[in-house]
Structures are given as C-alpha cells and as structure tokens.
C-alpha positions in Angstrom: -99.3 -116.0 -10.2 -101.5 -118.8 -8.9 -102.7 -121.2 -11.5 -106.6 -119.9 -10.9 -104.9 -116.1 -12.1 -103.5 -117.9 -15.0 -106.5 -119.5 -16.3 -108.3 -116.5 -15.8 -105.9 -114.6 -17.9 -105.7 -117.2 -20.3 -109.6 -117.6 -20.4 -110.0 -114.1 -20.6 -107.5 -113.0 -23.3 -108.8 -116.3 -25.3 -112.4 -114.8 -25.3 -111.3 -111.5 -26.6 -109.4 -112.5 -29.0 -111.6 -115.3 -30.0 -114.3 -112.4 -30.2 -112.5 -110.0 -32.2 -111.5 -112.5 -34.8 -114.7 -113.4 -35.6 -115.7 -115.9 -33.5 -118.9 -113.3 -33.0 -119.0 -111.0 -34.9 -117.5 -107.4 -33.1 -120.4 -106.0 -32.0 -120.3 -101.7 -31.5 -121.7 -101.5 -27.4 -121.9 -97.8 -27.7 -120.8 -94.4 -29.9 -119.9 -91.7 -27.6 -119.2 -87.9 -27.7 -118.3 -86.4 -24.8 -116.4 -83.1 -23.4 -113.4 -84.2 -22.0 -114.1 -83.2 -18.4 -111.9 -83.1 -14.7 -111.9 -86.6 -12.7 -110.1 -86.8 -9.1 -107.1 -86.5 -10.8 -106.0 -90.2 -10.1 -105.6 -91.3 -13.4 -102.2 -89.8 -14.0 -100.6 -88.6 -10.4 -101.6 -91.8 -8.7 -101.5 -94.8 -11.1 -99.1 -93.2 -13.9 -102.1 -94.1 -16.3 -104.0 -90.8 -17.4 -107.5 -91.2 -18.5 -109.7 -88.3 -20.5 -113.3 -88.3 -17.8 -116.7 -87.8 -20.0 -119.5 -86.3 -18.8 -122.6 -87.6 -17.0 -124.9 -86.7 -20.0 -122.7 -89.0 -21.8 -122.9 -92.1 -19.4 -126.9 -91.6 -18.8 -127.2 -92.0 -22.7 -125.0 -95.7 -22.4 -127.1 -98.7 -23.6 -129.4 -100.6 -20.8 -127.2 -103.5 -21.0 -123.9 -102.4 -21.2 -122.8 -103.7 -17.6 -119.8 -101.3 -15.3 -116.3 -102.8 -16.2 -113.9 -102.3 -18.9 -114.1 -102.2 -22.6 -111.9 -101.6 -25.9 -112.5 -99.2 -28.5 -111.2 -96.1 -30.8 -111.2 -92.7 -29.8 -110.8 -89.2 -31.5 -109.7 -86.1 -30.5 -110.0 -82.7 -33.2 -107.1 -82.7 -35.3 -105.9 -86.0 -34.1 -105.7 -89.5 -35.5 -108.4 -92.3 -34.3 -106.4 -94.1 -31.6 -106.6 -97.6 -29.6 -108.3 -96.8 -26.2 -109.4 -98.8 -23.3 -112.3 -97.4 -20.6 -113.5 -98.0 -17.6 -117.5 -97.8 -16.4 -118.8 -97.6 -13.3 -118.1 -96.9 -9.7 -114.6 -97.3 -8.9 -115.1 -99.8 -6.0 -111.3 -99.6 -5.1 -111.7 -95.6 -4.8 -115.4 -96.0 -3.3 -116.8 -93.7 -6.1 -119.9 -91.8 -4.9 -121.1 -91.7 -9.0 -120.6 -93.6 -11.8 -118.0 -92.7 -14.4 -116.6 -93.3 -17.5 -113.0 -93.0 -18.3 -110.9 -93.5 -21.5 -107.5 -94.3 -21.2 -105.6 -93.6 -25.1 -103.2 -95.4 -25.7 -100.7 -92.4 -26.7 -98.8 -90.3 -25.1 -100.3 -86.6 -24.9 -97.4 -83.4 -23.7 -100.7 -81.6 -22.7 -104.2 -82.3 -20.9 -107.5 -82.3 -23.3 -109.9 -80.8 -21.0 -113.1 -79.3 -22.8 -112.0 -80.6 -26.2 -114.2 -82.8 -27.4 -113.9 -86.8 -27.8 -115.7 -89.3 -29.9 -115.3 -92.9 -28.7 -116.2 -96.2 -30.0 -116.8 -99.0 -28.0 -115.9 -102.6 -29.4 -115.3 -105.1 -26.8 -115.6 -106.2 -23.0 -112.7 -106.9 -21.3 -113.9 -108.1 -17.6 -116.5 -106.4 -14.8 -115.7 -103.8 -12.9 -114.6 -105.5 -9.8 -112.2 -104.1 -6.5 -108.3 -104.7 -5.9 -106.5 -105.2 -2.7 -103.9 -103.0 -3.2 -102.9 -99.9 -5.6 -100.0 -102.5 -7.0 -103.3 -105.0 -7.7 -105.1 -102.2 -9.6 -102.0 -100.8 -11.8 -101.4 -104.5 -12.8 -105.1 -105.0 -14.1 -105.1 -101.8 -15.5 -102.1 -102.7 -17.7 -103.1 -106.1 -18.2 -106.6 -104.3 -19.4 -103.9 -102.0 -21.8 -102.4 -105.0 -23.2 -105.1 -106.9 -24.0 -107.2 -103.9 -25.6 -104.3 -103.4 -27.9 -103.6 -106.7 -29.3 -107.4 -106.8 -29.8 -107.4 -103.7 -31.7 -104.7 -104.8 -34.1 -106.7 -107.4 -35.7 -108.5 -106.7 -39.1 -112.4 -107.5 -37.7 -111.2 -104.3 -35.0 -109.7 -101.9 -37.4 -112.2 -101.8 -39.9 -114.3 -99.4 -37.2 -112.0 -96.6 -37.9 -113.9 -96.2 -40.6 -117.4 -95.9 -38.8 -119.2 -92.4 -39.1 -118.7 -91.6 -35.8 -115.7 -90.7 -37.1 -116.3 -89.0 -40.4 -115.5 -85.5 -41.1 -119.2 -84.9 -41.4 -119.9 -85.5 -37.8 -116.4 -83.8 -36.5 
C-alpha cells in the first residue's frame, strides 16, 4: 500500500480503538429492530460477504446525526446468541443505490438465510464514511478491513459490556 493508505489505516484503527477503550466513552448511535428483509442479493453472491437488509421504517427512525458509512455493534437473532456485527448506511455509491440502506454484516457463519426473522442491532462505533471504490477487489478489501477492525473493537471490555443493554433483554425479545 502507499504510505497515505497506511496512515490512514493506522489513523483510523488508532481512533477506534482509542474510542472503545475509553478514550470517549462508547457512545450507543442507534438501537434497531428490524425484519430482516431481501437486498439485491450482492452481499453474498457477489462479494462472498452476506449481510441481513432492514427495512426502510427502520432507517427513517436513525438519529439526525448519524452520518452514511460504516459502524460496529451487536446483533440478535430469536434463539440466537448476541453477536459482533459490522453495517453499512447509506447509498452504495459503488452500486449507485437509488435508496438508502442499511445492512448488517454478522460476524458468524449462518447454513440458512434469515429473511422475515426479526433482528435487534446495537450500534456502538463509526468506522469511516461511506465513500466509492474503484474496483470490486477495492470494495471486498474495505469491507474486510471494516470486518477486522469491528471485531477487535468488540473484544474490548468498554464494547462487551453492551450485551447486556435491554435492547437485548428477554423482556423486549
């Protein structure tokens, strides 16, 4: 990589980090429950990377300031454990998205799609805005760089402690 790439990457997994271990303290952007719905179907055939899509009710009720790009969090399914996720908001420049959308990558691996099971997600952190690749090779590389990131950020104590948060609770399930 050229050195401008590397201090990016170094800037940017310093700030996350840095923010997740208390250097602010984590701050919750948004608590989400959405139906898992169909996307374009990109997610897995296309970049080997399948995301859940959630509904446009659930992206009109995002906070004013939470800016397209790509955040860390936990997510829920019914019946399953909370899990380290990363999404994407916004438009998809390198697809030219007509509409915004969100999608949640989990980081597991599922044998079977989720469609019209419910999902709770809690987002923690900002990655990086949402911005367009050059190639499909460009875009997979961010996106796993994106992956990375979200799950060292997750494993620290400040991060984990929101399992816990009642979004989660078996009173709201």
């Amino acid at each position: 990589p050229k050195v401008e790439e590397v201090d990016l990457l170094v800037t940017r997994r310093s700030s996350v980090i840095m923010a997740a271990a208390g250097a602010a303290e984590p701050r919750v952007w948004a608590r989400m429950t959405s139906e898992v719905i169909k996307g374009f179907g990109r997610g897995s055939k296309e970049l080997g990377i399948p995301t859940a899509n959630l509904t446009d009710d659930a992206i009109l009720k995002l906070p004013a300031d939470m800016d397209q790009g790509v955040y860390y969090g936990w997510s829920k399914l019914p019946g399953e454990p909370i899990r380290k996720s990363v999404m994407s908001i916004g438009w998809n420049p390198f697809y030219k998205n007509k509409t915004r959308s969100a999608e949640v990558h989990v980081m597991h691996e599922y044998e079977e799609d989720f469609y019209g099971k419910e999902m709770r997600v809690l987002v923690l952190g900002r990655l990086r805005g949402e911005k367009d690749f050059d190639s499909l090779d460009a875009l997979i590389a961010a996106i796993k760089e994106d992956i990375r990131m979200s799950h060292e950020a997750l494993a620290l104590p400040e991060n984990e402690r929101f399992k816990s948060d009642p979004l989660f609770s078996e009173e709201s399930a």
